[in-house]
mmCIF file of C-alpha atoms in Angstrom:
data_model
loop_
_atom_site.group_PDB
_atom_site.id
_atom_site.type_symbol
_atom_site.label_atom_id
_atom_site.label_comp_id
_atom_site.label_asym_id
_atom_site.label_seq_id
_atom_site.Cartn_x
_atom_site.Cartn_y
_atom_site.Cartn_z
ATOM 1 C CA MET A 236 25.343 70.879 23.688
ATOM 2 C CA ALA A 237 23.873 72.930 26.509
ATOM 3 C CA ALA A 238 23.964 76.538 25.389
ATOM 4 C CA ARG A 239 23.513 79.409 27.816
ATOM 5 C CA LYS A 240 19.947 80.574 28.321
ATOM 6 C CA SER A 241 19.007 84.108 27.417
ATOM 7 C CA THR A 242 17.647 86.393 30.118
ATOM 8 C CA LYS A 243 16.090 88.973 27.782
ATOM 9 C CA LYS A 244 14.198 88.997 24.536
ATOM 10 C CA PRO A 245 16.275 89.699 21.424
ATOM 11 C CA ASN A 246 15.787 93.103 19.808
ATOM 12 C CA VAL A 247 15.717 91.616 16.317
ATOM 13 C CA SER A 248 13.040 89.883 14.294
ATOM 14 C CA ALA A 249 12.595 86.153 13.909
ATOM 15 C CA ASP A 250 13.748 86.415 10.286
ATOM 16 C CA GLU A 251 16.941 88.189 11.376
ATOM 17 C CA LEU A 252 17.602 85.481 13.948
ATOM 18 C CA LYS A 253 17.172 82.812 11.282
ATOM 19 C CA THR A 254 19.590 84.669 9.001
ATOM 20 C CA PHE A 255 22.168 84.934 11.796
ATOM 21 C CA TYR A 256 21.813 81.230 12.502
ATOM 22 C CA ARG A 257 22.142 80.245 8.866
ATOM 23 C CA ASP A 258 25.091 82.536 8.174
ATOM 24 C CA MET A 259 27.039 81.378 11.226
ATOM 25 C CA LEU A 260 26.276 77.747 10.478
ATOM 26 C CA LEU A 261 27.517 78.180 6.899
ATOM 27 C CA ILE A 262 30.858 79.445 8.203
ATOM 28 C CA ARG A 263 31.080 76.619 10.764
ATOM 29 C CA ARG A 264 30.330 73.858 8.256
ATOM 30 C CA PHE A 265 32.548 75.418 5.583
ATOM 31 C CA GLU A 266 35.498 75.569 7.970
ATOM 32 C CA GLU A 267 34.930 71.989 9.083
ATOM 33 C CA LYS A 268 35.044 70.921 5.431
ATOM 34 C CA ALA A 269 38.158 73.013 4.820
ATOM 35 C CA GLY A 270 39.809 71.225 7.727
ATOM 36 C CA GLN A 271 38.934 67.887 6.118
ATOM 37 C CA LEU A 272 40.369 68.936 2.754
ATOM 38 C CA TYR A 273 43.536 70.119 4.466
ATOM 39 C CA GLY A 274 43.889 66.710 6.119
ATOM 40 C CA MET A 275 43.486 65.099 2.704
ATOM 41 C CA GLY A 276 46.306 67.217 1.296
ATOM 42 C CA LEU A 277 44.026 69.204 -1.003
ATOM 43 C CA ILE A 278 44.785 72.502 0.771
ATOM 44 C CA GLY A 279 48.474 73.338 1.000
ATOM 45 C CA GLY A 280 50.402 75.829 3.068
ATOM 46 C CA PHE A 281 48.657 77.363 6.050
ATOM 47 C CA CYS A 282 44.981 77.031 6.901
ATOM 48 C CA HIS A 283 43.570 79.161 9.733
ATOM 49 C CA LEU A 284 40.027 78.157 10.673
ATOM 50 C CA TYR A 285 37.398 80.533 12.053
ATOM 51 C CA ILE A 286 35.454 77.973 14.090
ATOM 52 C CA GLY A 287 34.119 79.610 17.261
ATOM 53 C CA GLN A 288 34.404 83.209 16.050
ATOM 54 C CA GLU A 289 31.441 83.213 13.650
ATOM 55 C CA ALA A 290 29.362 85.775 15.558
ATOM 56 C CA VAL A 291 31.954 88.505 14.960
ATOM 57 C CA VAL A 292 31.676 88.801 11.191
ATOM 58 C CA VAL A 293 28.000 87.858 10.992
ATOM 59 C CA GLY A 294 27.061 90.520 13.526
ATOM 60 C CA LEU A 295 29.155 93.235 11.895
ATOM 61 C CA GLU A 296 28.045 92.421 8.356
ATOM 62 C CA ALA A 297 24.480 92.857 9.592
ATOM 63 C CA ALA A 298 25.446 96.431 10.516
ATOM 64 C CA ALA A 299 27.111 97.141 7.158
ATOM 65 C CA GLU A 300 25.581 98.630 4.017
ATOM 66 C CA GLU A 301 26.228 98.048 0.330
ATOM 67 C CA GLY A 302 29.538 99.610 -0.632
ATOM 68 C CA ASP A 303 31.141 99.358 2.799
ATOM 69 C CA LYS A 304 34.590 97.762 2.729
ATOM 70 C CA ARG A 305 36.306 95.099 4.769
ATOM 71 C CA ILE A 306 39.930 94.021 5.124
ATOM 72 C CA THR A 307 41.376 91.414 7.452
ATOM 73 C CA THR A 308 44.252 89.074 8.231
ATOM 74 C CA TYR A 309 44.791 85.421 7.338
ATOM 75 C CA ARG A 310 41.898 83.957 9.382
ATOM 76 C CA ASP A 311 39.606 85.209 6.689
ATOM 77 C CA HIS A 312 37.300 82.525 5.302
ATOM 78 C CA GLY A 313 34.477 83.580 7.613
ATOM 79 C CA HIS A 314 34.741 87.192 6.491
ATOM 80 C CA MET A 315 34.476 86.136 2.864
ATOM 81 C CA LEU A 316 31.359 84.086 3.388
ATOM 82 C CA ALA A 317 29.724 86.670 5.654
ATOM 83 C CA CYS A 318 30.032 89.423 3.027
ATOM 84 C CA GLY A 319 28.426 87.213 0.400
ATOM 85 C CA MET A 320 31.305 85.701 -1.533
ATOM 86 C CA ASP A 321 30.471 82.394 -3.240
ATOM 87 C CA PRO A 322 31.561 79.356 -1.174
ATOM 88 C CA LYS A 323 32.574 77.615 -4.407
ATOM 89 C CA GLY A 324 35.004 80.371 -5.329
ATOM 90 C CA VAL A 325 36.390 80.531 -1.801
ATOM 91 C CA MET A 326 36.964 76.777 -1.544
ATOM 92 C CA ALA A 327 38.474 76.628 -5.030
ATOM 93 C CA GLU A 328 40.946 79.342 -4.047
ATOM 94 C CA LEU A 329 41.861 77.500 -0.854
ATOM 95 C CA THR A 330 42.716 74.461 -2.940
ATOM 96 C CA GLY A 331 44.675 76.512 -5.491
ATOM 97 C CA ARG A 332 42.327 76.012 -8.438
ATOM 98 C CA GLU A 333 41.407 78.173 -11.409
ATOM 99 C CA GLY A 334 37.844 78.537 -10.170
ATOM 100 C CA GLY A 335 39.031 80.449 -7.123
ATOM 101 C CA TYR A 336 38.618 84.162 -6.499
ATOM 102 C CA SER A 337 42.281 84.788 -7.276
ATOM 103 C CA ARG A 338 42.359 82.025 -9.889
ATOM 104 C CA GLY A 339 44.330 79.763 -7.595
ATOM 105 C CA LYS A 340 47.273 82.107 -7.100
ATOM 106 C CA GLY A 341 46.433 83.573 -3.714
ATOM 107 C CA GLY A 342 45.237 80.766 -1.504
ATOM 108 C CA SER A 343 43.856 81.502 1.933
ATOM 109 C CA MET A 344 45.923 84.587 2.707
ATOM 110 C CA HIS A 345 45.561 86.527 -0.552
ATOM 111 C CA MET A 346 41.989 86.358 -1.718
ATOM 112 C CA PHE A 347 40.018 89.374 -2.917
ATOM 113 C CA SER A 348 36.623 90.303 -4.298
ATOM 114 C CA LYS A 349 36.161 93.728 -5.858
ATOM 115 C CA GLU A 350 32.459 93.034 -6.268
ATOM 116 C CA LYS A 351 31.970 92.371 -2.548
ATOM 117 C CA HIS A 352 34.462 95.053 -1.444
ATOM 118 C CA PHE A 353 36.631 92.463 0.274
ATOM 119 C CA TYR A 354 40.272 93.547 0.180
ATOM 120 C CA GLY A 355 42.024 90.509 1.610
ATOM 121 C CA GLY A 356 43.334 88.304 3.670
ATOM 122 C CA HIS A 357 46.868 89.454 4.517
ATOM 123 C CA GLY A 358 49.641 87.226 5.818
ATOM 124 C CA ILE A 359 51.747 89.842 7.614
ATOM 125 C CA VAL A 360 50.534 90.454 11.157
ATOM 126 C CA GLY A 361 49.092 93.964 11.463
ATOM 127 C CA ALA A 362 50.001 94.995 7.904
ATOM 128 C CA ASN A 363 46.370 95.253 6.849
ATOM 129 C CA VAL A 364 45.589 97.923 9.461
ATOM 130 C CA PRO A 365 47.167 100.877 7.599
ATOM 131 C CA LEU A 366 45.703 99.516 4.357
ATOM 132 C CA GLY A 367 42.266 99.649 5.955
ATOM 133 C CA ALA A 368 42.854 103.261 6.915
ATOM 134 C CA GLY A 369 43.832 103.906 3.292
ATOM 135 C CA LEU A 370 40.528 102.483 2.084
ATOM 136 C CA ALA A 371 38.711 104.746 4.535
ATOM 137 C CA PHE A 372 40.794 107.724 3.347
ATOM 138 C CA ALA A 373 39.610 107.086 -0.202
ATOM 139 C CA ASP A 374 35.998 106.998 0.972
ATOM 140 C CA LYS A 375 36.358 110.289 2.813
ATOM 141 C CA TYR A 376 38.083 111.853 -0.192
ATOM 142 C CA ASN A 377 35.263 110.688 -2.462
ATOM 143 C CA GLU A 378 32.607 111.742 0.054
ATOM 144 C CA ASN A 379 30.629 108.561 -0.570
ATOM 145 C CA GLY A 380 29.477 107.874 2.994
ATOM 146 C CA ARG A 381 31.084 104.452 3.114
ATOM 147 C CA VAL A 382 32.732 102.795 6.129
ATOM 148 C CA THR A 383 35.682 100.379 6.271
ATOM 149 C CA PHE A 384 35.855 97.469 8.725
ATOM 150 C CA THR A 385 39.522 96.772 9.504
ATOM 151 C CA TYR A 386 39.925 93.478 11.343
ATOM 152 C CA PHE A 387 42.983 92.339 13.306
ATOM 153 C CA GLY A 388 43.710 90.187 16.324
ATOM 154 C CA ASP A 389 44.886 90.662 19.896
ATOM 155 C CA GLY A 390 48.399 89.675 18.841
ATOM 156 C CA ALA A 391 48.481 92.256 16.053
ATOM 157 C CA ALA A 392 47.268 94.885 18.515
ATOM 158 C CA ASN A 393 50.823 95.028 19.891
ATOM 159 C CA GLN A 394 52.311 96.001 16.519
ATOM 160 C CA GLY A 395 53.665 99.535 16.219
ATOM 161 C CA GLN A 396 52.089 100.212 12.832
ATOM 162 C CA VAL A 397 48.660 99.833 14.439
ATOM 163 C CA TYR A 398 49.237 102.912 16.582
ATOM 164 C CA GLU A 399 50.726 104.922 13.755
ATOM 165 C CA THR A 400 47.496 104.168 11.915
ATOM 166 C CA PHE A 401 45.365 105.131 14.933
ATOM 167 C CA ASN A 402 47.128 108.501 14.957
ATOM 168 C CA MET A 403 46.542 109.190 11.257
ATOM 169 C CA ALA A 404 42.945 107.983 11.371
ATOM 170 C CA ALA A 405 42.200 110.275 14.301
ATOM 171 C CA LEU A 406 43.934 113.264 12.722
ATOM 172 C CA TRP A 407 41.972 112.881 9.497
ATOM 173 C CA ASP A 408 38.659 111.703 11.016
ATOM 174 C CA LEU A 409 38.661 108.627 8.807
ATOM 175 C CA PRO A 410 35.472 106.507 8.637
ATOM 176 C CA VAL A 411 37.190 103.307 9.779
ATOM 177 C CA ILE A 412 36.115 100.801 12.401
ATOM 178 C CA PHE A 413 39.104 99.037 13.925
ATOM 179 C CA VAL A 414 37.829 95.580 14.884
ATOM 180 C CA ILE A 415 40.068 93.725 17.335
ATOM 181 C CA GLU A 416 39.075 90.055 17.182
ATOM 182 C CA ASN A 417 40.425 89.110 20.582
ATOM 183 C CA ASN A 418 40.388 85.315 20.685
ATOM 184 C CA GLN A 419 42.629 85.481 23.762
ATOM 185 C CA TYR A 420 45.633 83.574 22.448
ATOM 186 C CA ALA A 421 47.086 85.362 19.387
ATOM 187 C CA MET A 422 49.149 82.516 17.898
ATOM 188 C CA GLY A 423 49.678 80.547 21.095
ATOM 189 C CA THR A 424 50.407 83.048 23.851
ATOM 190 C CA SER A 425 47.587 84.126 26.132
ATOM 191 C CA GLN A 426 46.640 87.779 26.289
ATOM 192 C CA LYS A 427 47.604 87.873 29.973
ATOM 193 C CA ARG A 428 51.183 86.959 29.064
ATOM 194 C CA SER A 429 51.535 89.137 25.964
ATOM 195 C CA THR A 430 49.486 92.279 26.518
ATOM 196 C CA SER A 431 49.889 94.768 29.354
ATOM 197 C CA SER A 432 46.330 96.105 29.313
ATOM 198 C CA PRO A 433 43.313 93.835 29.952
ATOM 199 C CA ASP A 434 41.108 95.942 27.651
ATOM 200 C CA ILE A 435 42.915 96.592 24.396
ATOM 201 C CA TYR A 436 40.308 99.016 23.045
ATOM 202 C CA THR A 437 41.282 101.573 25.710
ATOM 203 C CA ARG A 438 44.563 102.156 23.872
ATOM 204 C CA GLY A 439 42.604 104.295 21.455
ATOM 205 C CA GLU A 440 42.037 106.859 24.218
ATOM 206 C CA ALA A 441 45.564 108.203 23.708
ATOM 207 C CA PHE A 442 44.478 109.256 20.203
ATOM 208 C CA GLY A 443 40.988 110.388 21.129
ATOM 209 C CA ILE A 444 39.385 107.345 19.492
ATOM 210 C CA PRO A 445 36.304 106.029 21.313
ATOM 211 C CA GLY A 446 35.671 102.332 21.625
ATOM 212 C CA GLU A 447 34.196 99.515 23.628
ATOM 213 C CA ALA A 448 34.523 95.848 24.482
ATOM 214 C CA VAL A 449 31.893 93.477 23.105
ATOM 215 C CA ASP A 450 30.871 89.887 23.843
ATOM 216 C CA GLY A 451 31.976 88.238 20.632
ATOM 217 C CA MET A 452 30.109 85.035 21.413
ATOM 218 C CA ASP A 453 26.774 86.864 21.187
ATOM 219 C CA VAL A 454 25.856 87.887 17.635
ATOM 220 C CA LEU A 455 23.152 90.240 18.913
ATOM 221 C CA ALA A 456 25.639 92.134 21.063
ATOM 222 C CA VAL A 457 28.025 92.367 18.107
ATOM 223 C CA LYS A 458 25.260 93.674 15.826
ATOM 224 C CA GLU A 459 24.259 96.306 18.401
ATOM 225 C CA ALA A 460 27.854 97.488 18.853
ATOM 226 C CA GLY A 461 28.347 97.453 15.094
ATOM 227 C CA ASP A 462 25.336 99.690 14.552
ATOM 228 C CA LYS A 463 26.730 102.173 17.063
ATOM 229 C CA ALA A 464 30.201 102.178 15.514
ATOM 230 C CA VAL A 465 28.856 102.537 11.970
ATOM 231 C CA ALA A 466 26.635 105.466 12.958
ATOM 232 C CA HIS A 467 29.645 107.158 14.582
ATOM 233 C CA CYS A 468 31.763 106.805 11.445
ATOM 234 C CA ARG A 469 29.064 107.745 8.931
ATOM 235 C CA SER A 470 28.305 110.938 10.852
ATOM 236 C CA GLY A 471 31.857 112.165 10.250
ATOM 237 C CA LYS A 472 33.116 111.719 13.806
ATOM 238 C CA GLY A 473 36.164 109.695 12.783
ATOM 239 C CA PRO A 474 37.345 106.190 13.714
ATOM 240 C CA TYR A 475 35.926 103.804 16.293
ATOM 241 C CA ILE A 476 37.407 100.735 18.009
ATOM 242 C CA LEU A 477 35.522 97.541 18.759
ATOM 243 C CA GLU A 478 37.367 94.951 20.818
ATOM 244 C CA ILE A 479 35.278 91.867 20.248
ATOM 245 C CA LYS A 480 36.150 89.224 22.805
ATOM 246 C CA THR A 481 35.734 85.872 21.138
ATOM 247 C CA TYR A 482 37.316 82.408 21.188
ATOM 248 C CA ARG A 483 38.615 80.011 18.560
ATOM 249 C CA TYR A 484 38.012 76.314 19.166
ATOM 250 C CA ARG A 485 40.818 75.063 16.937
ATOM 251 C CA GLY A 486 44.524 75.843 17.016
ATOM 252 C CA HIS A 487 46.051 78.944 15.485
ATOM 253 C CA SER A 488 46.338 77.020 12.232
ATOM 254 C CA MET A 489 45.766 73.414 11.211
ATOM 255 C CA SER A 490 49.355 72.612 12.177
ATOM 256 C CA ASP A 491 48.906 73.896 15.747
ATOM 257 C CA PRO A 492 48.090 71.231 18.401
ATOM 258 C CA ALA A 493 47.080 74.034 20.831
ATOM 259 C CA LYS A 494 48.837 72.543 23.856
ATOM 260 C CA TYR A 495 48.938 75.952 25.529
ATOM 261 C CA ARG A 496 45.373 75.464 26.807
ATOM 262 C CA THR A 497 43.410 72.573 28.231
ATOM 263 C CA ARG A 498 40.714 70.568 26.508
ATOM 264 C CA GLU A 499 38.486 71.346 29.476
ATOM 265 C CA GLU A 500 38.789 75.080 28.790
ATOM 266 C CA VAL A 501 37.778 74.674 25.164
ATOM 267 C CA GLN A 502 34.887 72.362 26.021
ATOM 268 C CA LYS A 503 33.613 74.782 28.651
ATOM 269 C CA MET A 504 33.473 77.544 26.035
ATOM 270 C CA ARG A 505 31.650 75.247 23.609
ATOM 271 C CA ASP A 506 29.131 74.205 26.244
ATOM 272 C CA GLU A 507 28.442 77.595 27.775
ATOM 273 C CA LYS A 508 29.192 80.290 25.186
ATOM 274 C CA ASP A 509 28.809 78.865 21.683
ATOM 275 C CA ALA A 510 27.368 81.616 19.474
ATOM 276 C CA ILE A 511 25.433 79.314 17.154
ATOM 277 C CA GLU A 512 23.837 77.387 19.995
ATOM 278 C CA HIS A 513 22.850 80.689 21.596
ATOM 279 C CA VAL A 514 20.819 81.720 18.537
ATOM 280 C CA ARG A 515 19.480 78.199 18.203
ATOM 281 C CA ASP A 516 18.137 78.464 21.750
ATOM 282 C CA LEU A 517 16.551 81.861 21.007
ATOM 283 C CA LEU A 518 14.821 80.480 17.929
ATOM 284 C CA LEU A 519 13.445 77.442 19.736
ATOM 285 C CA SER A 520 12.492 79.164 22.991
ATOM 286 C CA GLY A 521 10.714 81.899 21.030
ATOM 287 C CA SER A 522 8.803 79.277 19.004
ATOM 288 C CA HIS A 523 10.187 80.774 15.794
ATOM 289 C CA VAL A 524 11.287 77.391 14.440
ATOM 290 C CA THR A 525 10.997 73.699 15.171
ATOM 291 C CA GLU A 526 13.765 71.134 15.498
ATOM 292 C CA ASP A 527 12.816 69.906 12.029
ATOM 293 C CA ASP A 528 13.231 73.434 10.644
ATOM 294 C CA LEU A 529 16.761 73.608 12.044
ATOM 295 C CA LYS A 530 17.596 70.175 10.661
ATOM 296 C CA ALA A 531 16.442 71.362 7.235
ATOM 297 C CA ILE A 532 18.701 74.420 7.469
ATOM 298 C CA ASP A 533 21.650 72.250 8.451
ATOM 299 C CA LYS A 534 20.935 69.904 5.549
ATOM 300 C CA GLU A 535 20.814 72.827 3.116
ATOM 301 C CA ILE A 536 24.095 74.240 4.455
ATOM 302 C CA LYS A 537 25.864 70.886 4.207
ATOM 303 C CA GLU A 538 24.734 70.572 0.578
ATOM 304 C CA ILE A 539 26.154 74.026 -0.212
ATOM 305 C CA VAL A 540 29.456 73.203 1.468
ATOM 306 C CA ASN A 541 29.733 69.783 -0.163
ATOM 307 C CA ALA A 542 29.029 71.391 -3.542
ATOM 308 C CA SER A 543 31.816 73.903 -2.925
ATOM 309 C CA ALA A 544 34.236 71.077 -2.169
ATOM 310 C CA GLU A 545 33.253 69.173 -5.308
ATOM 311 C CA PHE A 546 33.579 72.327 -7.400
ATOM 312 C CA ALA A 547 37.065 72.865 -6.004
ATOM 313 C CA LYS A 548 38.134 69.294 -6.718
ATOM 314 C CA GLU A 549 36.856 69.460 -10.288
ATOM 315 C CA SER A 550 38.312 72.876 -11.062
ATOM 316 C CA PRO A 551 41.670 72.602 -12.892
ATOM 317 C CA VAL A 552 45.003 73.665 -11.440
ATOM 318 C CA PRO A 553 46.123 76.917 -13.109
ATOM 319 C CA GLY A 554 48.775 76.614 -15.799
ATOM 320 C CA PRO A 555 52.090 78.508 -15.934
ATOM 321 C CA GLU A 556 50.541 81.204 -18.139
ATOM 322 C CA GLU A 557 48.456 82.340 -15.161
ATOM 323 C CA LEU A 558 51.629 83.680 -13.555
ATOM 324 C CA TRP A 559 51.621 86.564 -16.030
ATOM 325 C CA THR A 560 48.086 87.794 -15.299
ATOM 326 C CA ASP A 561 47.019 90.480 -12.812
ATOM 327 C CA ILE A 562 50.466 92.067 -12.766
ATOM 328 C CA TYR A 563 49.355 95.465 -13.994
ATOM 329 C CA ALA A 564 46.075 97.264 -13.382
ATOM 330 C CA ASP A 565 43.864 97.244 -16.447
ATOM 331 C CA VAL A 566 43.225 100.978 -16.314
ATOM 332 C CA ALA A 567 43.855 103.390 -19.190
ATOM 333 C CA PRO A 568 45.704 106.662 -18.436
ATOM 334 C CA GLN A 569 43.487 109.655 -17.685
ATOM 335 C CA ASN A 570 44.783 111.603 -20.698
ATOM 336 C CA ALA A 571 44.723 108.720 -23.160
#
């Protein structure tokens, strides 16, 4: 694959570049394995892969701090891995097993980790946006200096509840970063056919919310924009919008043949804009690694992913008694 050549030196260290490469490769290989398991019938229902969009979450997680929150839609496996959730638990949940993060009851769209401050995967388009503002409201109320990353797509950006949330977030100066992962096709309709404005982030201007468009195929650009947005929110200036222009290589879900675009278009993006190959080129051209070093990283990642698949296969299917757990919060009344 012939990745684009960089015209400037990266403003990050060699170790950071290696971490970006490894983290994006983990997401890529994990999603490829998930696609295989879906084809084998081990993952039921819907399965939305993140292949091609890896730089978005890896770049933004590099800008986050411990205690920051994230909430997203159903294309969420990459977000889980980027914030440090165990691949074994994620894959087990995808396959509906007890070893999963929601003990096999949530699947792809309803997976959570309190420890990693990951508040889902949500199956209703745009419904997570007001929830993200609610998380940010709690942080402001508690004065803890935390920031919430609220992810949604270009299709969800046309939902009315998004703009109701923009209004509230601006009124209350909430520390929330609205991340529009614009992969250009929503489910299967191009942005040009579905969205009146070419730059979606500018819609925040009506509410006084600043924002910018970012090259979502360049993890360094995403990290830089993320740092700026985080600093804005932590300083008490209210919400910020990042429209990260990215591209998914697969269909909307595993059941989507993606006939609304040409194979040539997808291949051109892979050849010229692939985020992983971009960092690979930076590492090699900067003499930070050798080809053998990269092969060793790939081998390590494949072993992790294969182990997650084996763990999922060996984990038992939850029994009927599991239906009665997690119904009520295990919290005692304040005056008890």
